[in-house]
Amino acid sequence: MAPAIPTINGMIAPPTDAESLTIFQPTDELSIEVDRFLNSHPLAIHLRADPNFSESRPHMKIPEAQRRHNLTGGTLVGARKIVVPPISWTEKGGKSAVSIFYLGTDLCGHPDIIHGGLLATMLDEGLARCCFPALPNKIGMTANLNINYRKPAPAGSFVVLKAKTVKVEGRKAWVEGRIETLVVEGEEPIVLAEASALFVEPREAASFRARKPVRGDLGGVTIMGTKYLLVSLPTSISPSNQHNEALTALRSSISKDYGTVSPFAIPEFKIGTLDALVQQADELAKLDAACEGIVSKVGESLRNLLEGDEEKIARQKTVNDKPVDQYLGSFSWNRIKYRADKSIAELIDSLQKEAGSIDNDVKSKYNQYNQIKTNLTALQRKQTGNLATRSLTALVNPSLIIQDSEYLETHLLAVPKQAAKEFLKSYETVSPMVVPRSATQITSDDEYTLYAVTTFKKHGQEFSQKCRERRWTPRDYKYKEGGKEEEQKEKDRLTRDERKVWAEALRLAHTGWSESMMIWVHVLSLRVFVETVLRYGLPLEFICGLVKTTPKLAKKAKRALDSSYSYLGGNAFGRDQKGRVTKDSSAISSDMQAAGHGGDDSQYTAYVYYEFEV
């Protein structure tokens, strides 16, 4: 079992965006050159400095054992193929995305032309990666992908994938994008392929995210979490029609191997007309899904704030300062906050407003923290990166810079170390009017040497363009008195702000998760009550039980319930020759249509039944 542990650990706490940038280390000459070019290209530098974009290497977030089996992250990776993992930038909220690739010479269909199937795969993945942050549970499936190929994609070249989310409606997102050649400033890119796509989030996405693997208390791994079943049955399931005997009957119908049953107290609410109850059942179904989504989103905020530390996350996920199991096992309707003498419509409205308020508050504070963190990360990168990207404020002596000259200007160039000799031999001839012998070495690091070169302003732009073509990176720099001290003050301020807002966001997420969870359970209680009235009628004589189980055992618990109580469905359920419960789909359809539930029997049971995961 030991080899599986790294994979599971990777799923438990996948690398952050920042960590994904450090995992890949180029080893051969080609990959080193390609990686350096990707990182130092003006487009990469521009996006890296934009606080609205987060930078990552998405394929490096896949656990290594799984990455080997991933098409674009493993199978097609290697010399003369996808030489280095692409670098991606995603705009906040899933608005847009940009990725830079190098496509080698062994990815061809026709000779020296990249296979169109690979471009299609890149567009599918890139457009999906763009819109997923805009979907409620950050996951989706490709429903439709349309591609128009415009020009052949040359092998052994750099390309850019650009995507934009054009519309989001609930679980659906529409995205447009294209792949084009990577060019230097002043050149027009060639569009190689264009695409539009529709992505749809699965209905079970929230529960899928809730089933993320978590680490056990003793360092082991628990793959599945806890699943809860809410079951309402008429007291007539017991011969005496008594509440306690009915609850005992429910307990006896589910083996202890499948789960444990505890009473779930639901008060009696004010009942309106039948039409009102049917409408409220629909409203509660929508509110139930919305509350589940809010609990999931707030939980994800906690996960991100605590950097995937499951032990810390578990300590934060309490309800009214109780563990979730304890809160659910001793659930009591909050009669002070949600008075049971109010109408069901008033209670629904109150719960809905509170849930929306919590969602907005947590989202607003978390976005504020992310903004500060992004600004701080960008500033830190400026101070710690290589000479092609870092701030030059503390490195450049102002005496080396020509200022306020009518004719001359100074260019700062980050030159790869292996190209330094060639640079010194040829920089004077790359464009007209470069001042001879003006190259002055300022400093160097492990990758680059920084030079200052003087040219006439008239040909300054041409000189910069020619330098980019030779992969000498021009650096924008303007001397500002006190700039070094000002930059350090800004870093110190952002560091303080980040700690302060992180604490505020964590406190609000902790409270928000507790309160949204309480609201969700109250919504489920109302759902059970309304459905119980619609199913069993008046007078109200029912019991409600909470079954605690696991996702795997839940199916067996459900089959045991069906076996015991399928007769409550009348002619909708029967038994085959071996005594197993069967469904009469036509009867179910007609019964549900008569009750106002439509004709889809996928969620229909002979009794009131809801399941949820936390």
XYZ file of C-alpha atoms in Angstrom:
614
model
C 0.000 0.000 0.000
C 2.955 2.344 0.574
C 3.318 3.487 -3.084
C -0.236 4.828 -3.007
C 0.474 7.213 -0.135
C 2.220 9.958 -2.204
C -0.663 9.927 -4.676
C -3.245 10.215 -1.920
C -1.235 12.922 -0.187
C -1.187 14.838 -3.475
C -4.971 14.603 -3.625
C -5.313 15.625 0.030
C -3.257 18.795 -0.292
C -2.519 19.558 -3.945
C 0.208 22.139 -4.570
C -0.826 25.777 -4.513
C -0.449 27.902 -7.648
C 2.817 29.298 -6.302
C 4.134 25.831 -5.397
C 3.282 24.457 -8.850
C 5.744 26.944 -10.340
C 8.641 25.461 -8.386
C 8.089 21.723 -8.944
C 9.403 21.435 -12.516
C 13.183 21.768 -12.871
C 14.610 21.663 -16.426
C 17.606 19.356 -16.794
C 18.778 19.335 -20.423
C 19.940 22.220 -22.585
C 16.730 22.457 -24.655
C 14.348 22.410 -21.678
C 16.503 24.985 -19.837
C 16.438 27.302 -22.852
C 12.693 26.842 -23.455
C 11.829 27.330 -19.782
C 13.933 30.479 -19.560
C 12.330 31.900 -22.706
C 8.801 31.183 -21.411
C 9.483 32.872 -18.095
C 11.233 35.920 -19.508
C 8.941 36.665 -22.451
C 7.342 40.146 -22.256
C 3.844 38.583 -22.226
C 4.770 36.471 -19.190
C 6.300 39.481 -17.441
C 3.219 41.600 -18.178
C 0.749 38.987 -16.881
C 2.926 38.231 -13.850
C 2.733 41.877 -12.808
C -1.077 42.032 -13.153
C -2.686 41.466 -9.710
C -5.902 40.236 -11.358
C -4.154 37.120 -12.690
C -2.823 34.110 -10.777
C 0.124 32.233 -12.308
C 0.542 28.447 -12.169
C 1.709 25.338 -13.958
C -1.608 23.406 -13.853
C -0.155 20.008 -14.793
C 2.223 20.199 -11.819
C -0.801 20.198 -9.484
C -1.659 16.641 -10.561
C -0.149 13.982 -8.218
C 2.973 12.568 -9.857
C 1.657 8.983 -9.995
C -1.452 10.188 -11.844
C 0.438 12.672 -14.007
C 2.189 9.808 -15.811
C -1.189 8.693 -17.150
C -2.373 12.198 -18.087
C -2.279 12.889 -21.841
C -0.922 16.456 -21.886
C 0.734 16.268 -18.467
C 2.534 12.945 -18.909
C 2.091 10.923 -22.116
C 2.996 13.782 -24.474
C 5.699 15.291 -22.249
C 9.357 14.871 -23.144
C 12.180 15.852 -25.457
C 10.892 17.105 -28.834
C 7.296 16.870 -27.533
C 5.844 19.116 -24.820
C 9.326 19.979 -23.591
C 8.304 21.925 -20.466
C 4.921 22.213 -18.706
C 2.992 25.218 -20.019
C 2.633 28.285 -17.805
C -0.902 29.596 -17.274
C -2.444 32.798 -15.940
C -6.091 32.790 -14.848
C -8.043 35.975 -14.212
C -10.047 36.226 -10.991
C -13.534 34.789 -11.170
C -12.756 32.745 -14.281
C -13.095 35.759 -16.601
C -10.160 34.909 -18.872
C -7.007 32.820 -19.110
C -3.709 32.769 -21.010
C -1.280 29.859 -21.422
C 2.108 29.714 -23.161
C 3.286 26.413 -24.699
C 6.297 25.115 -26.554
C 5.327 22.371 -29.035
C 8.212 20.162 -30.160
C 8.939 18.423 -33.430
C 7.540 14.989 -32.431
C 3.904 16.123 -32.168
C 3.197 16.253 -35.899
C 0.419 15.024 -38.138
C 1.688 16.234 -41.495
C 5.457 16.755 -41.634
C 6.576 19.750 -39.560
C 2.939 20.627 -38.685
C 1.478 20.038 -35.217
C -1.350 17.505 -35.207
C -4.774 19.161 -35.178
C -5.962 16.704 -32.532
C -3.413 18.082 -30.088
C -4.597 21.640 -30.743
C -8.173 20.463 -30.085
C -7.101 18.879 -26.784
C -5.264 22.047 -25.769
C -8.337 24.156 -26.544
C -10.623 21.786 -24.630
C -8.409 21.891 -21.532
C -7.577 25.597 -21.796
C -11.163 26.786 -22.240
C -12.281 24.524 -19.377
C -9.535 25.828 -17.102
C -10.646 29.367 -17.909
C -14.312 29.009 -16.889
C -14.167 26.508 -13.995
C -13.572 29.239 -11.358
C -16.826 30.874 -12.536
C -18.925 27.721 -11.908
C -20.566 27.201 -8.482
C -18.399 24.194 -7.543
C -15.388 24.937 -9.808
C -15.795 21.796 -11.926
C -17.492 20.950 -15.209
C -17.694 18.666 -18.211
C -17.380 19.522 -21.899
C -20.868 19.552 -23.434
C -19.898 21.042 -26.786
C -16.645 22.102 -28.512
C -16.504 23.755 -31.957
C -13.118 24.340 -33.604
C -12.090 26.214 -36.748
C -8.513 25.629 -37.927
C -7.117 28.803 -39.525
C -3.418 28.170 -40.269
C -0.991 25.234 -39.929
C 0.798 25.230 -36.557
C 4.551 24.857 -37.153
C 6.372 22.232 -35.087
C 9.120 23.400 -32.757
C 7.440 26.715 -31.963
C 5.976 28.736 -29.101
C 2.211 29.313 -29.084
C -0.261 31.161 -26.867
C -3.723 29.951 -25.881
C -6.109 32.760 -24.953
C -9.594 32.109 -23.569
C -12.478 34.255 -22.327
C -15.652 33.292 -20.470
C -18.457 35.039 -22.359
C -21.510 33.912 -20.355
C -22.362 32.001 -17.177
C -25.849 30.795 -16.295
C -26.082 28.611 -13.193
C -24.225 25.377 -13.958
C -23.424 26.369 -17.563
C -20.505 28.411 -18.891
C -19.816 29.481 -22.482
C -16.191 30.128 -23.445
C -14.373 31.344 -26.550
C -10.682 31.065 -27.270
C -7.890 30.721 -29.795
C -4.346 29.474 -30.245
C -1.931 31.905 -31.889
C 1.790 32.275 -32.432
C 3.850 33.839 -29.644
C 5.337 37.080 -30.950
C 7.421 39.969 -29.664
C 6.083 43.471 -29.200
C 5.161 45.145 -32.469
C 4.483 41.912 -34.391
C 1.031 40.627 -35.294
C 0.303 37.069 -34.077
C -0.985 34.471 -36.524
C -4.223 32.789 -35.385
C -3.811 29.018 -35.780
C -7.163 27.767 -34.427
C -10.295 29.234 -32.855
C -12.871 27.523 -30.659
C -16.081 28.032 -28.727
C -17.322 25.647 -26.051
C -20.077 24.974 -23.535
C -19.165 23.461 -20.171
C -21.766 22.106 -17.727
C -21.235 21.426 -14.045
C -22.615 17.987 -13.024
C -25.620 18.095 -10.688
C -23.686 16.038 -8.140
C -20.680 18.414 -8.226
C -21.198 19.705 -4.675
C -21.269 16.209 -3.189
C -18.334 15.215 -5.406
C -16.267 18.033 -3.899
C -17.434 17.052 -0.439
C -15.998 13.568 -1.000
C -12.433 14.841 -1.299
C -10.054 12.496 0.541
C -9.139 13.625 4.037
C -6.312 12.681 6.379
C -7.184 10.573 9.405
C -6.333 11.606 12.983
C -3.415 9.172 13.207
C -1.850 10.070 9.878
C -3.695 7.360 7.960
C -6.055 8.089 5.111
C -9.840 8.007 5.105
C -11.019 8.017 1.529
C -14.739 8.388 2.185
C -16.473 10.818 4.545
C -19.812 10.668 6.317
C -23.180 10.557 4.626
C -26.463 11.353 6.331
C -29.943 10.141 5.411
C -33.062 11.954 6.628
C -36.046 9.608 6.673
C -39.661 10.437 7.555
C -42.188 7.616 8.035
C -45.788 7.472 9.279
C -46.194 6.057 12.780
C -48.438 3.414 11.211
C -45.288 1.376 10.443
C -45.663 0.041 14.023
C -48.736 -2.005 15.100
C -49.456 0.341 18.025
C -49.142 3.516 15.917
C -46.987 4.915 18.735
C -44.080 7.292 18.136
C -41.473 5.368 20.161
C -42.374 1.994 18.626
C -42.255 3.497 15.122
C -38.739 4.824 15.826
C -37.725 1.371 17.110
C -39.116 -0.151 13.910
C -37.036 2.263 11.831
C -33.902 1.362 13.805
C -34.523 -2.363 13.375
C -34.932 -1.999 9.598
C -31.320 -0.812 9.188
C -28.515 -3.113 10.266
C -25.908 -1.525 12.540
C -23.367 -2.569 9.923
C -24.987 -0.094 7.514
C -25.388 2.887 9.845
C -26.747 4.272 13.100
C -30.200 5.823 13.527
C -31.020 8.703 15.885
C -34.259 10.685 16.271
C -34.448 13.998 14.411
C -36.925 16.376 16.026
C -39.069 18.475 13.668
C -41.735 20.802 15.109
C -45.195 21.236 13.602
C -45.460 24.335 11.451
C -48.440 26.362 10.276
C -49.875 24.569 7.247
C -51.448 26.532 4.405
C -53.272 25.318 1.315
C -52.255 22.313 -0.763
C -51.247 24.578 -3.660
C -49.049 26.616 -1.319
C -47.377 23.459 0.002
C -46.588 22.226 -3.519
C -45.050 25.595 -4.402
C -43.086 25.665 -1.121
C -41.752 22.159 -1.826
C -40.254 23.491 -5.082
C -38.836 26.591 -3.376
C -37.273 24.502 -0.613
C -35.674 22.157 -3.160
C -33.953 25.157 -4.788
C -32.978 26.648 -1.430
C -31.589 23.279 -0.326
C -29.284 23.184 -3.367
C -28.264 26.827 -2.823
C -27.421 26.200 0.855
C -25.380 23.115 -0.054
C -23.437 25.257 -2.530
C -22.812 27.990 0.057
C -21.569 25.483 2.667
C -19.270 24.011 0.011
C -17.921 27.432 -1.064
C -17.294 28.605 2.496
C -15.581 25.268 3.187
C -13.374 25.823 0.151
C -12.462 29.274 1.472
C -11.413 27.650 4.765
C -9.374 25.077 2.836
C -7.544 27.784 0.886
C -6.956 29.994 3.927
C -5.503 27.054 5.852
C -3.547 25.800 2.801
C -5.214 22.378 2.771
C -4.279 21.438 6.362
C -7.118 18.957 7.045
C -6.497 18.889 10.791
C -6.880 22.665 11.089
C -9.843 22.667 8.703
C -11.646 20.042 10.807
C -11.172 22.199 13.923
C -12.771 25.155 12.139
C -15.739 23.172 10.824
C -17.971 23.206 13.878
C -21.651 24.081 14.139
C -22.597 26.279 17.058
C -19.235 25.285 18.642
C -20.109 21.583 18.361
C -18.752 18.893 16.032
C -21.107 18.335 13.092
C -22.076 14.830 14.271
C -23.005 16.118 17.708
C -25.031 19.038 16.314
C -27.006 16.808 13.947
C -27.473 14.060 16.537
C -28.988 16.521 19.027
C -30.653 18.843 16.518
C -33.364 21.101 17.885
C -35.222 23.723 15.855
C -34.066 27.238 16.795
C -37.442 28.597 17.938
C -35.989 31.962 18.953
C -34.453 32.763 15.589
C -37.007 30.952 13.423
C -40.311 31.040 15.277
C -42.414 28.001 14.463
C -45.615 30.069 14.708
C -44.608 31.933 11.548
C -45.854 30.749 8.177
C -43.649 28.420 6.135
C -43.369 31.112 3.442
C -41.982 33.607 6.002
C -39.489 31.042 7.290
C -38.273 30.262 3.751
C -37.806 33.985 3.033
C -35.878 34.510 6.293
C -33.589 31.508 5.712
C -32.948 32.532 2.114
C -31.929 36.089 3.048
C -29.596 34.902 5.811
C -27.899 32.363 3.532
C -27.336 35.001 0.833
C -25.937 37.473 3.361
C -23.430 34.918 4.715
C -22.337 33.995 1.190
C -21.743 37.653 0.250
C -19.891 38.503 3.483
C -17.484 35.552 3.277
C -16.900 36.049 -0.443
C -16.192 39.770 -0.022
C -13.653 39.285 2.773
C -11.975 36.331 1.029
C -11.641 38.355 -2.206
C -10.113 41.226 -0.200
C -7.546 38.815 1.261
C -6.763 37.354 -2.166
C -6.201 40.831 -3.603
C -3.721 41.737 -0.853
C -1.992 38.361 -1.116
C -1.667 38.714 -4.901
C -0.171 42.201 -4.546
C 2.279 40.975 -1.912
C 3.272 37.939 -3.998
C 3.876 40.156 -7.035
C 6.046 42.495 -4.951
C 7.986 39.603 -3.403
C 8.545 38.102 -6.844
C 9.919 41.437 -8.004
C 12.427 41.391 -5.155
C 13.463 37.727 -5.362
C 13.151 36.680 -9.012
C 15.907 36.552 -11.600
C 17.230 39.646 -13.343
C 14.716 39.249 -16.163
C 11.794 39.791 -13.790
C 12.872 41.274 -10.440
C 12.755 44.891 -9.404
C 15.925 46.807 -10.272
C 15.395 49.582 -7.728
C 17.984 48.251 -5.282
C 20.453 47.094 -7.957
C 21.016 49.989 -10.349
C 23.317 52.857 -9.469
C 21.575 56.022 -10.738
C 24.900 57.380 -11.950
C 24.858 54.708 -14.692
C 21.590 56.014 -16.142
C 21.541 58.929 -18.577
C 18.741 61.247 -17.494
C 17.222 64.376 -19.073
C 19.225 64.063 -22.302
C 17.687 65.309 -25.494
C 19.437 62.732 -27.693
C 20.705 59.790 -25.623
C 19.049 57.152 -23.449
C 20.148 54.128 -21.409
C 18.778 50.617 -22.011
C 19.001 47.944 -19.321
C 19.250 44.399 -20.708
C 19.044 41.030 -18.911
C 21.255 38.753 -21.012
C 21.357 34.956 -20.438
C 24.793 34.069 -19.098
C 25.586 31.629 -21.890
C 24.865 34.438 -24.413
C 27.021 37.099 -22.696
C 30.023 36.694 -25.024
C 27.868 36.897 -28.134
C 26.133 39.977 -26.693
C 29.394 41.842 -26.099
C 30.558 41.026 -29.640
C 27.380 42.097 -31.429
C 25.304 44.581 -29.412
C 26.855 47.601 -31.199
C 25.581 46.385 -34.585
C 22.021 45.209 -33.812
C 20.650 48.645 -34.762
C 21.979 52.036 -35.907
C 23.430 54.576 -33.489
C 24.405 52.383 -30.569
C 27.137 54.164 -28.626
C 30.332 52.066 -29.059
C 31.743 50.385 -25.962
C 28.856 51.701 -23.866
C 27.899 48.257 -22.451
C 28.452 48.273 -18.705
C 27.897 45.244 -16.507
C 25.748 46.202 -13.508
C 25.233 42.867 -11.745
C 24.572 39.184 -12.392
C 22.783 36.177 -10.890
C 22.752 32.442 -11.619
C 20.899 32.938 -14.928
C 21.416 36.463 -16.251
C 23.873 39.325 -16.460
C 22.437 42.846 -16.377
C 24.019 45.367 -18.775
C 23.467 49.066 -19.389
C 23.787 50.176 -23.026
C 23.535 53.726 -24.428
C 21.810 54.505 -27.747
C 20.432 57.534 -29.532
C 16.735 57.991 -28.740
C 15.899 58.062 -32.422
C 16.729 54.341 -32.742
C 15.930 53.257 -29.173
C 12.724 51.388 -30.043
C 14.408 49.509 -32.893
C 17.284 48.555 -30.580
C 14.853 47.121 -27.980
C 13.015 45.153 -30.658
C 16.221 43.621 -32.012
C 17.343 42.713 -28.492
C 14.076 40.825 -27.858
C 14.586 38.880 -31.073
C 17.960 37.752 -29.714
C 16.375 36.886 -26.330
C 18.112 39.713 -24.509
C 15.353 40.980 -22.242
C 14.955 44.803 -22.150
C 14.053 45.989 -18.629
C 11.905 49.056 -18.023
C 13.479 51.204 -15.344
C 13.128 54.797 -14.192
C 15.205 56.158 -11.365
C 13.165 57.495 -8.464
C 14.808 59.044 -5.438
C 13.974 57.015 -2.317
C 12.487 54.248 -4.479
C 14.267 51.461 -2.588
C 12.944 52.609 0.786
C 9.475 53.190 -0.649
C 9.395 49.663 -2.100
C 10.375 48.148 1.266
C 7.735 50.203 3.083
C 5.103 48.951 0.633
C 6.192 45.366 1.220
C 6.027 45.809 5.010
C 2.572 47.381 4.731
C 1.247 44.583 2.530
C 2.728 41.971 4.896
C 0.897 43.535 7.850
C -2.325 43.872 5.876
C -2.120 40.272 4.675
C -1.808 38.918 8.250
C -4.621 41.139 9.504
C -7.075 40.369 6.689
C -6.168 36.655 6.774
C -7.216 36.513 10.430
C -10.433 38.401 9.641
C -11.210 36.134 6.676
C -10.549 32.986 8.726
C -12.767 34.191 11.569
C -15.563 35.104 9.145
C -15.236 31.796 7.237
C -15.389 29.842 10.510
C -18.535 31.697 11.615
C -19.978 31.600 8.098
C -19.541 27.840 7.797
C -21.222 27.284 11.161
C -24.163 29.563 10.365
C -24.641 28.370 6.774
C -24.594 24.776 8.002
C -27.269 25.582 10.593
C -29.404 27.284 7.931
C -29.013 24.287 5.620
C -30.144 21.825 8.307
C -33.171 24.031 9.095
C -34.026 24.098 5.367
C -33.778 20.296 5.248
C -36.087 20.083 8.276
C -38.664 22.247 6.521
C -38.322 20.127 3.361
C -38.983 16.954 5.312
C -42.015 18.521 7.023
C -43.602 19.861 3.813
C -43.000 16.591 1.942
C -44.376 14.601 4.907
C -47.622 16.579 4.799
C -47.894 16.098 1.015
C -47.117 12.359 1.239
C -48.927 11.191 4.373
C -51.634 13.839 4.784
C -53.372 14.978 7.952
C -53.501 14.419 10.878
C -49.732 14.573 11.227
C -48.502 11.348 12.768
C -44.914 10.690 11.716
C -41.409 10.091 12.959
C -38.166 11.441 11.482
C -34.828 9.684 11.854
C -31.258 10.628 10.943
C -29.148 7.769 9.598
C -25.393 8.263 9.854
C -23.526 6.108 7.338
C -20.870 6.301 4.599
C -21.303 6.939 0.855
C -20.600 3.252 0.164
C -22.929 1.839 2.839
C -25.680 4.386 2.077
C -26.836 2.267 -0.875
C -27.229 -0.787 1.345
C -29.084 1.250 3.974
C -31.390 2.575 1.238
C -32.079 -0.936 -0.045
C -32.960 -2.030 3.504
C -35.404 0.874 3.818
C -36.933 0.071 0.418
C -37.331 -3.551 1.438
C -39.186 -2.603 4.627
C -41.294 0.336 3.477
C -41.855 0.014 -0.273
C -45.525 -0.827 0.445
C -46.034 2.859 1.346
C -45.735 3.632 -2.363
C -48.900 1.703 -3.171
C -48.861 0.267 -6.688
C -45.635 2.129 -7.549
C -43.588 -0.684 -5.970
C -43.874 -4.441 -6.052
C -41.737 -7.552 -5.631
C -40.338 -9.990 -8.131
C -40.461 -13.801 -7.825
C -37.449 -13.761 -5.473
C -39.061 -11.190 -3.183
C -36.859 -8.297 -4.260
C -38.390 -4.790 -4.405
C -39.153 -3.557 -7.941
C -40.549 -0.287 -9.294
C -43.446 0.226 -11.654
C -42.103 3.206 -13.613
C -45.411 4.033 -15.284
C -47.226 4.056 -11.948
C -44.508 6.220 -10.398
C -44.708 8.684 -13.273
C -48.487 9.061 -13.062
C -48.466 9.331 -9.247
C -45.752 11.980 -9.282
C -47.505 14.000 -11.991
C -50.683 13.894 -9.958
C -48.729 15.176 -6.938
C -47.167 17.967 -8.986
C -43.633 16.524 -9.075
C -43.253 15.918 -12.813
C -42.462 12.596 -14.415
C -38.827 12.004 -13.418
C -38.737 9.068 -10.988
C -34.965 9.138 -10.452
C -35.342 10.640 -6.964
C -38.675 9.067 -6.053
C -39.012 6.813 -3.020
C -42.030 5.280 -1.342
C -41.329 7.399 1.755
C -39.817 10.808 2.532
C -36.066 10.480 2.041
C -33.224 12.992 1.630
C -29.480 12.433 1.741
C -26.619 14.866 2.207
C -22.883 14.964 2.895
C -20.849 17.431 4.924
